[in-house]
Each structure stands twice: as C-alpha cells, then as structure tokens.
mmCIF file of C-alpha atoms in Angstrom:
data_model
loop_
_atom_site.group_PDB
_atom_site.id
_atom_site.type_symbol
_atom_site.label_atom_id
_atom_site.label_comp_id
_atom_site.label_asym_id
_atom_site.label_seq_id
_atom_site.Cartn_x
_atom_site.Cartn_y
_atom_site.Cartn_z
ATOM 1 C CA MET A 260 -35.629 -222.954 93.826
ATOM 2 C CA SER A 261 -32.572 -224.366 95.297
ATOM 3 C CA THR A 262 -29.808 -223.453 92.733
ATOM 4 C CA GLN A 263 -26.775 -225.905 94.616
ATOM 5 C CA PRO A 264 -24.873 -228.318 92.903
ATOM 6 C CA PRO A 265 -26.432 -232.118 92.895
ATOM 7 C CA ALA A 266 -23.837 -233.951 95.262
ATOM 8 C CA GLU A 267 -20.813 -235.782 94.141
ATOM 9 C CA LEU A 268 -21.825 -239.124 93.254
ATOM 10 C CA MET A 269 -19.984 -241.734 95.497
ATOM 11 C CA SER A 270 -18.091 -244.355 93.581
ATOM 12 C CA VAL A 271 -16.442 -247.411 94.021
ATOM 13 C CA LEU A 272 -14.670 -249.512 92.255
ATOM 14 C CA VAL A 273 -15.224 -253.491 92.399
ATOM 15 C CA GLY A 274 -12.355 -255.271 91.874
ATOM 16 C CA VAL A 275 -13.889 -259.364 91.786
ATOM 17 C CA HIS A 276 -10.506 -261.675 91.938
ATOM 18 C CA THR A 277 -10.671 -264.701 90.211
ATOM 19 C CA MET A 278 -9.095 -266.606 87.826
ATOM 20 C CA PRO A 279 -8.952 -267.361 83.857
ATOM 21 C CA GLY A 280 -9.906 -270.376 83.050
ATOM 22 C CA LYS A 281 -13.498 -269.547 84.907
ATOM 23 C CA HIS A 282 -15.289 -268.079 81.654
ATOM 24 C CA SER A 283 -18.864 -269.061 82.944
ATOM 25 C CA ARG A 284 -18.554 -268.497 86.265
ATOM 26 C CA ARG A 285 -18.207 -264.577 85.714
ATOM 27 C CA HIS A 286 -20.902 -264.370 83.085
ATOM 28 C CA LEU A 287 -22.280 -265.098 85.615
ATOM 29 C CA ILE A 288 -21.467 -262.252 87.944
ATOM 30 C CA ARG A 289 -21.499 -260.305 84.882
ATOM 31 C CA MET A 290 -24.913 -260.882 84.841
ATOM 32 C CA ALA A 291 -26.153 -260.742 88.291
ATOM 33 C CA TYR A 292 -24.445 -256.787 88.603
ATOM 34 C CA ALA A 293 -25.574 -255.429 85.124
ATOM 35 C CA LEU A 294 -29.472 -256.067 86.617
ATOM 36 C CA GLN A 295 -28.563 -254.696 90.066
ATOM 37 C CA GLN A 296 -26.442 -251.746 88.393
ATOM 38 C CA GLN A 297 -30.290 -250.783 86.326
ATOM 39 C CA THR A 298 -31.455 -250.524 88.874
ATOM 40 C CA PRO A 299 -33.580 -246.006 89.423
ATOM 41 C CA ALA A 300 -32.270 -246.662 93.922
ATOM 42 C CA LEU A 301 -28.596 -247.324 93.110
ATOM 43 C CA ARG A 302 -27.650 -245.291 90.007
ATOM 44 C CA ALA A 303 -28.855 -242.547 92.144
ATOM 45 C CA ALA A 304 -26.271 -242.855 95.202
ATOM 46 C CA ALA A 305 -23.405 -244.299 93.872
ATOM 47 C CA ARG A 306 -21.470 -245.610 90.817
ATOM 48 C CA VAL A 307 -20.760 -248.580 91.060
ATOM 49 C CA ASP A 308 -17.992 -249.919 88.496
ATOM 50 C CA VAL A 309 -17.676 -253.491 88.740
ATOM 51 C CA ARG A 310 -13.963 -254.806 86.684
ATOM 52 C CA PHE A 311 -12.514 -258.500 86.826
ATOM 53 C CA VAL A 312 -9.231 -258.858 87.584
ATOM 54 C CA LEU A 313 -6.424 -261.806 86.516
ATOM 55 C CA CYS A 314 -3.347 -262.248 86.485
ATOM 56 C CA ALA A 315 -1.127 -262.426 82.844
ATOM 57 C CA ARG A 316 1.044 -265.800 84.401
ATOM 58 C CA PRO A 317 0.924 -268.277 83.790
ATOM 59 C CA MET A 318 -2.301 -268.337 80.725
ATOM 60 C CA PRO A 319 -2.401 -270.753 77.892
ATOM 61 C CA PRO A 320 -3.028 -269.470 74.620
ATOM 62 C CA GLU A 321 -6.681 -270.754 74.525
ATOM 63 C CA HIS A 322 -7.171 -269.038 77.961
ATOM 64 C CA ARG A 323 -5.266 -265.667 76.767
ATOM 65 C CA VAL A 324 -7.787 -266.031 73.733
ATOM 66 C CA PHE A 325 -11.443 -266.157 75.227
ATOM 67 C CA VAL A 326 -9.987 -263.512 77.744
ATOM 68 C CA ALA A 327 -8.897 -260.997 74.916
ATOM 69 C CA LEU A 328 -12.434 -261.650 73.307
ATOM 70 C CA GLU A 329 -14.255 -261.237 77.232
ATOM 71 C CA ALA A 330 -12.335 -257.153 76.981
ATOM 72 C CA ARG A 331 -13.282 -256.131 73.914
ATOM 73 C CA ALA A 332 -16.803 -256.736 74.192
ATOM 74 C CA TYR A 333 -17.888 -256.017 77.911
ATOM 75 C CA GLY A 334 -14.359 -254.026 78.576
ATOM 76 C CA ASP A 335 -14.655 -255.223 81.569
ATOM 77 C CA VAL A 336 -12.115 -257.196 82.452
ATOM 78 C CA LEU A 337 -8.271 -256.268 84.208
ATOM 79 C CA VAL A 338 -4.731 -258.243 83.418
ATOM 80 C CA LEU A 339 -2.393 -257.472 85.298
ATOM 81 C CA ASP A 340 1.332 -258.328 85.409
ATOM 82 C CA CYS A 341 1.599 -260.592 88.341
ATOM 83 C CA ALA A 342 1.211 -264.641 89.241
ATOM 84 C CA GLU A 343 -2.187 -265.798 89.129
ATOM 85 C CA ASN A 344 -1.842 -267.199 93.208
ATOM 86 C CA ALA A 345 -3.595 -264.868 95.713
ATOM 87 C CA GLU A 346 -0.062 -265.401 98.077
ATOM 88 C CA GLU A 347 1.886 -264.136 95.434
ATOM 89 C CA GLY A 348 1.307 -260.660 95.440
ATOM 90 C CA LYS A 349 -1.923 -260.975 93.248
ATOM 91 C CA THR A 350 -3.491 -258.214 94.996
ATOM 92 C CA TYR A 351 -1.011 -256.434 96.017
ATOM 93 C CA THR A 352 -0.335 -255.436 92.217
ATOM 94 C CA TYR A 353 -4.433 -255.059 91.611
ATOM 95 C CA PHE A 354 -3.968 -251.430 93.837
ATOM 96 C CA ALA A 355 -0.574 -251.049 93.418
ATOM 97 C CA SER A 356 -1.767 -250.610 89.849
ATOM 98 C CA LEU A 357 -5.013 -249.194 89.867
ATOM 99 C CA PRO A 358 -3.515 -244.965 90.654
ATOM 100 C CA THR A 359 -0.825 -245.786 86.835
ATOM 101 C CA MET A 360 -4.327 -247.304 85.602
ATOM 102 C CA LEU A 361 -6.622 -245.121 86.287
ATOM 103 C CA GLY A 362 -5.254 -241.732 86.660
ATOM 104 C CA SER A 363 -6.503 -238.724 88.569
ATOM 105 C CA GLY A 364 -10.402 -239.960 87.098
ATOM 106 C CA SER A 365 -13.901 -238.119 87.461
ATOM 107 C CA GLY A 366 -14.716 -239.073 91.443
ATOM 108 C CA GLY A 367 -14.513 -236.132 94.289
ATOM 109 C CA GLY A 368 -11.786 -234.794 95.075
ATOM 110 C CA GLY A 369 -9.701 -235.642 92.097
ATOM 111 C CA ARG A 370 -9.620 -239.536 93.100
ATOM 112 C CA PRO A 371 -11.255 -242.050 90.244
ATOM 113 C CA TYR A 372 -13.212 -243.622 92.812
ATOM 114 C CA ASP A 373 -14.146 -242.890 95.914
ATOM 115 C CA TYR A 374 -13.446 -246.388 97.398
ATOM 116 C CA VAL A 375 -12.186 -249.639 95.791
ATOM 117 C CA MET A 376 -13.103 -252.993 96.404
ATOM 118 C CA LYS A 377 -11.207 -256.399 96.433
ATOM 119 C CA VAL A 378 -13.738 -259.147 96.505
ATOM 120 C CA ASP A 379 -13.766 -263.095 95.866
ATOM 121 C CA ASP A 380 -15.537 -264.866 93.249
ATOM 122 C CA ASP A 381 -17.971 -267.232 95.305
ATOM 123 C CA THR A 382 -18.683 -263.777 96.728
ATOM 124 C CA PHE A 383 -22.143 -262.221 95.958
ATOM 125 C CA LEU A 384 -22.378 -258.430 96.487
ATOM 126 C CA GLN A 385 -26.012 -256.884 97.242
ATOM 127 C CA LEU A 386 -24.038 -253.386 95.757
ATOM 128 C CA ASP A 387 -27.601 -251.281 96.788
ATOM 129 C CA ALA A 388 -26.277 -252.036 100.261
ATOM 130 C CA LEU A 389 -23.050 -251.689 100.218
ATOM 131 C CA ALA A 390 -23.350 -248.132 98.325
ATOM 132 C CA ASP A 391 -25.700 -247.886 101.612
ATOM 133 C CA THR A 392 -23.540 -248.762 104.939
ATOM 134 C CA LEU A 393 -20.068 -245.992 102.513
ATOM 135 C CA ARG A 394 -22.509 -243.204 102.346
ATOM 136 C CA SER A 395 -22.127 -242.749 106.253
ATOM 137 C CA ALA A 396 -18.493 -243.931 105.589
ATOM 138 C CA PRO A 397 -15.522 -241.931 105.899
ATOM 139 C CA ARG A 398 -13.973 -241.430 102.562
ATOM 140 C CA GLU A 399 -10.298 -241.167 103.639
ATOM 141 C CA ASP A 400 -8.713 -243.461 105.688
ATOM 142 C CA MET A 401 -10.887 -246.343 105.566
ATOM 143 C CA TYR A 402 -10.508 -249.883 106.032
ATOM 144 C CA CYS A 403 -14.196 -251.823 105.634
ATOM 145 C CA GLY A 404 -15.538 -254.830 105.707
ATOM 146 C CA VAL A 405 -15.291 -257.747 108.288
ATOM 147 C CA GLY A 406 -13.381 -257.355 110.483
ATOM 148 C CA LEU A 407 -11.727 -260.271 113.174
ATOM 149 C CA PRO A 408 -12.573 -260.834 115.952
ATOM 150 C CA PHE A 409 -16.017 -260.489 114.236
ATOM 151 C CA HIS A 410 -17.707 -258.024 117.637
ATOM 152 C CA ASP A 411 -14.500 -255.571 117.188
ATOM 153 C CA ARG A 412 -15.777 -253.067 116.254
ATOM 154 C CA GLN A 413 -13.364 -250.379 116.841
ATOM 155 C CA PHE A 414 -10.132 -251.108 115.012
ATOM 156 C CA PRO A 415 -10.169 -255.283 113.850
ATOM 157 C CA PRO A 416 -6.817 -255.713 112.980
ATOM 158 C CA PHE A 417 -8.189 -257.217 109.969
ATOM 159 C CA MET A 418 -10.996 -257.595 107.503
ATOM 160 C CA LEU A 419 -11.060 -261.395 106.051
ATOM 161 C CA GLY A 420 -10.718 -261.874 101.927
ATOM 162 C CA MET A 421 -14.132 -262.621 101.037
ATOM 163 C CA GLY A 422 -14.455 -259.025 99.897
ATOM 164 C CA TYR A 423 -12.792 -255.771 101.942
ATOM 165 C CA LEU A 424 -12.668 -251.946 100.447
ATOM 166 C CA LEU A 425 -10.674 -249.666 100.923
ATOM 167 C CA SER A 426 -10.421 -245.663 100.439
ATOM 168 C CA TRP A 427 -9.087 -244.000 97.349
ATOM 169 C CA ASP A 428 -6.133 -242.589 99.810
ATOM 170 C CA LEU A 429 -4.548 -245.738 101.282
ATOM 171 C CA VAL A 430 -4.925 -247.564 97.817
ATOM 172 C CA GLU A 431 -2.171 -244.468 97.106
ATOM 173 C CA TRP A 432 -0.322 -245.314 100.222
ATOM 174 C CA ILE A 433 0.092 -248.609 99.050
ATOM 175 C CA ALA A 434 1.317 -247.717 95.280
ATOM 176 C CA THR A 435 4.532 -245.690 96.576
ATOM 177 C CA SER A 436 5.144 -247.572 99.768
ATOM 178 C CA ASP A 437 8.080 -248.739 100.295
ATOM 179 C CA MET A 438 7.034 -251.105 103.567
ATOM 180 C CA VAL A 439 4.267 -252.710 100.867
ATOM 181 C CA ARG A 440 6.258 -253.679 98.484
ATOM 182 C CA ARG A 441 8.778 -255.463 100.701
ATOM 183 C CA GLU A 442 5.576 -257.380 102.366
ATOM 184 C CA ALA A 443 4.274 -258.308 99.282
ATOM 185 C CA MET A 444 3.212 -262.289 99.893
ATOM 186 C CA GLY A 445 1.336 -264.079 102.590
ATOM 187 C CA VAL A 446 -1.862 -264.563 102.842
ATOM 188 C CA GLU A 447 -3.841 -262.118 101.249
ATOM 189 C CA ASP A 448 -6.147 -261.050 103.594
ATOM 190 C CA LEU A 449 -4.173 -260.926 106.666
ATOM 191 C CA THR A 450 -0.966 -259.376 104.964
ATOM 192 C CA THR A 451 -3.678 -256.631 103.827
ATOM 193 C CA GLY A 452 -4.257 -255.668 107.432
ATOM 194 C CA LYS A 453 -0.649 -256.235 107.962
ATOM 195 C CA TRP A 454 0.805 -253.676 106.090
ATOM 196 C CA LEU A 455 -2.241 -251.016 107.209
ATOM 197 C CA ASN A 456 -0.942 -251.737 111.039
ATOM 198 C CA MET A 457 2.546 -251.832 110.273
ATOM 199 C CA GLY A 458 1.898 -248.328 108.658
ATOM 200 C CA HIS A 459 -0.259 -247.065 111.283
ATOM 201 C CA LYS A 460 -2.946 -246.405 108.500
ATOM 202 C CA ALA A 461 -6.764 -246.866 108.289
ATOM 203 C CA LYS A 462 -7.499 -244.799 111.383
ATOM 204 C CA ASN A 463 -10.656 -245.386 109.612
ATOM 205 C CA ARG A 464 -12.046 -249.322 110.122
ATOM 206 C CA VAL A 465 -15.997 -250.714 109.915
ATOM 207 C CA ASN A 466 -16.478 -254.147 110.386
ATOM 208 C CA ILE A 467 -19.830 -255.365 108.542
ATOM 209 C CA PHE A 468 -20.168 -258.528 110.868
ATOM 210 C CA PRO A 469 -22.922 -260.075 110.175
ATOM 211 C CA ARG A 470 -23.375 -258.580 106.587
ATOM 212 C CA MET A 471 -21.279 -260.327 104.188
ATOM 213 C CA TYR A 472 -21.568 -264.054 106.080
ATOM 214 C CA ASP A 473 -20.815 -267.701 104.388
ATOM 215 C CA TYR A 474 -24.035 -269.518 102.550
ATOM 216 C CA LYS A 475 -25.326 -272.307 104.823
ATOM 217 C CA SER A 476 -28.373 -273.167 103.149
ATOM 218 C CA ALA A 477 -31.116 -272.474 100.205
ATOM 219 C CA LYS A 478 -33.497 -272.039 103.207
ATOM 220 C CA GLY A 479 -34.454 -268.245 104.100
ATOM 221 C CA GLU A 480 -34.736 -268.562 107.479
ATOM 222 C CA ASP A 481 -29.892 -268.542 106.314
ATOM 223 C CA PHE A 482 -30.295 -265.051 104.811
ATOM 224 C CA LEU A 483 -30.221 -262.178 106.768
ATOM 225 C CA GLU A 484 -32.720 -259.245 105.616
ATOM 226 C CA ASN A 485 -30.207 -256.465 104.986
ATOM 227 C CA THR A 486 -27.280 -258.819 103.724
ATOM 228 C CA ILE A 487 -24.392 -257.027 102.169
ATOM 229 C CA GLY A 488 -23.222 -259.906 100.820
ATOM 230 C CA VAL A 489 -22.773 -263.735 100.886
ATOM 231 C CA HIS A 490 -19.423 -265.500 100.369
ATOM 232 C CA GLN A 491 -18.636 -269.314 99.127
ATOM 233 C CA LEU A 492 -21.043 -269.508 96.202
ATOM 234 C CA LYS A 493 -18.319 -272.080 94.824
ATOM 235 C CA GLN A 494 -20.954 -274.230 92.682
ATOM 236 C CA ASP A 495 -23.641 -272.753 90.518
ATOM 237 C CA LEU A 496 -26.540 -274.579 93.005
ATOM 238 C CA ARG A 497 -25.485 -272.194 95.628
ATOM 239 C CA TRP A 498 -25.341 -269.621 93.451
ATOM 240 C CA ALA A 499 -29.395 -269.918 91.938
ATOM 241 C CA HIS A 500 -30.616 -270.309 95.942
ATOM 242 C CA THR A 501 -29.237 -267.259 96.472
ATOM 243 C CA LEU A 502 -29.973 -265.093 93.073
ATOM 244 C CA GLU A 503 -33.405 -266.619 93.549
ATOM 245 C CA HIS A 504 -33.877 -265.427 97.352
ATOM 246 C CA PHE A 505 -33.091 -261.808 96.607
ATOM 247 C CA ASN A 506 -34.837 -262.323 93.646
ATOM 248 C CA VAL A 507 -32.233 -260.264 91.339
ATOM 249 C CA THR A 508 -34.242 -260.856 88.041
ATOM 250 C CA ARG A 509 -36.972 -259.460 89.868
ATOM 251 C CA LEU A 510 -39.790 -261.232 87.644
ATOM 252 C CA GLU A 511 -42.951 -261.330 88.503
ATOM 253 C CA PRO A 512 -44.549 -264.865 87.812
ATOM 254 C CA SER A 513 -46.571 -263.068 84.625
ATOM 255 C CA ASN A 514 -43.266 -262.338 82.970
ATOM 256 C CA MET A 515 -41.615 -265.741 83.679
ATOM 257 C CA LEU A 516 -44.476 -267.028 81.670
ATOM 258 C CA LEU A 517 -43.804 -264.170 78.294
ATOM 259 C CA HIS A 518 -40.001 -265.575 79.372
ATOM 260 C CA ASN A 519 -41.444 -269.493 78.531
ATOM 261 C CA PHE A 520 -39.779 -270.032 82.251
#
C-alpha cells in the first residue's frame, strides 16, 4: 500500500470584477459557479474560490447596505479602497491588496493560492476546463489568458481583459513594485501586460485562444466543445443560452418535472 501523501491540491482565486448595483447579476453568477464547485471532478482537481470584487468609491447608500448584506450572507464580496472604474486602477488595487489581505494562506509553498484570476462579470467560466488547463501550467512567473495577437502561442504581449490569471509570485511582485504603482492607470488589460513587460516578468505565458471567446449566438455550433470561457454575456438571455448549452443545472427531464419546470 502506498504511503505517499496526497498531492497538494491546486488552488485558484477567481475575482469577478463587477459594480455595486449589479446585485441580480452577482446572484446569477454565484449560482452558476456554486453548482460547478460541487462536482466531484472539480473538487478532486482544484480548490477554486470565487469572489466578487467591488470598489468603495463611489457607492450610493442603498448599494452600500445591499452589498453589506451580500457580504454577510455569502462571504464572497471583496470591497476595495478604489474608484469604481477599470481604467483608474481597480485591477492594480485588486492584485496589490491580496498579499496583505490573504497572508501566506494554505496553498502550495505557503501561498494562499497558486493562481489569481481577474475576470469580467459578463464572462462565464467552465471551472473544470480551467482547472484542467492549469494542471499542466507553470506555477511560477505565469500569465495566462487570451493573448493578442491571437496566434502568438509563445509570448503574447498582453491578455484580453475578459479573463486572465497570474501566478501568486507575480501578484506579490505587483504589490511591492514602485513601477507598477506609478503605472496603475490606463486601459486595464493593456496595462497589466505593460507592467509585466516593463518588469521583465511572466516568462511563462499561456495563450488559451480560442477556448475563451465572445458569445455569438444560441446555436450549438457557436460554442466550442473545449470551452474555458464565454464573454459578452451582457444580457440575461445570453447567460441563459450559455448555461443551457453547457447543461450547468444538469437537470434530466424527469427531474425537471419534479422541480415544476
């Protein structure tokens, strides 16, 4: 009988960047990811924590109360000291705040997480496909997403803002770099790539194009079999089409009758 200890479970923090007033959208996303997190395959492959990332400025009183209710009820809301504008340093504040906020944590090598993701609130992720891709990826000096140019498989200069990941060591570097702090403002996805390029970081770049892509239609042929993410889900109907295609609810017809659908 083997006495080898179990391998360290890979860990990913998914930070969904959203705005205070989008309460119903957060609830939809929360349910979609909670169902995926319960699957045995994902639980055996990785620890994936989903958090909603908001800025405290400006936040009208009614949103402040409702966000506080969400935070107390679900424990998945991060409210940062920043302006609610992607081009005014929100992404910088997100990454730079995490080392102090999370400490050393329980991830591999004393890290709270192996990878940290920034993702838009109009992007749906297939968490098992994401975890499967990351299983073979480097855990140091790693930058992963849909790279531009799309077909630059080796070293794309930046990843599109629909969703990208950094290894934990790069998050720590962002938090301590004076250069990054000075360059915090600008078009969000371009700016993150600029930090890494100026700092000669992210030697390991993983371009997942075309597996994360913009929504086209509800037709089955417009969704890829090996999808990691679908972007541009700005309307609830697009979310419904996408969740139905990937059978996120996993309801069989007999179960649907029991649920009065």
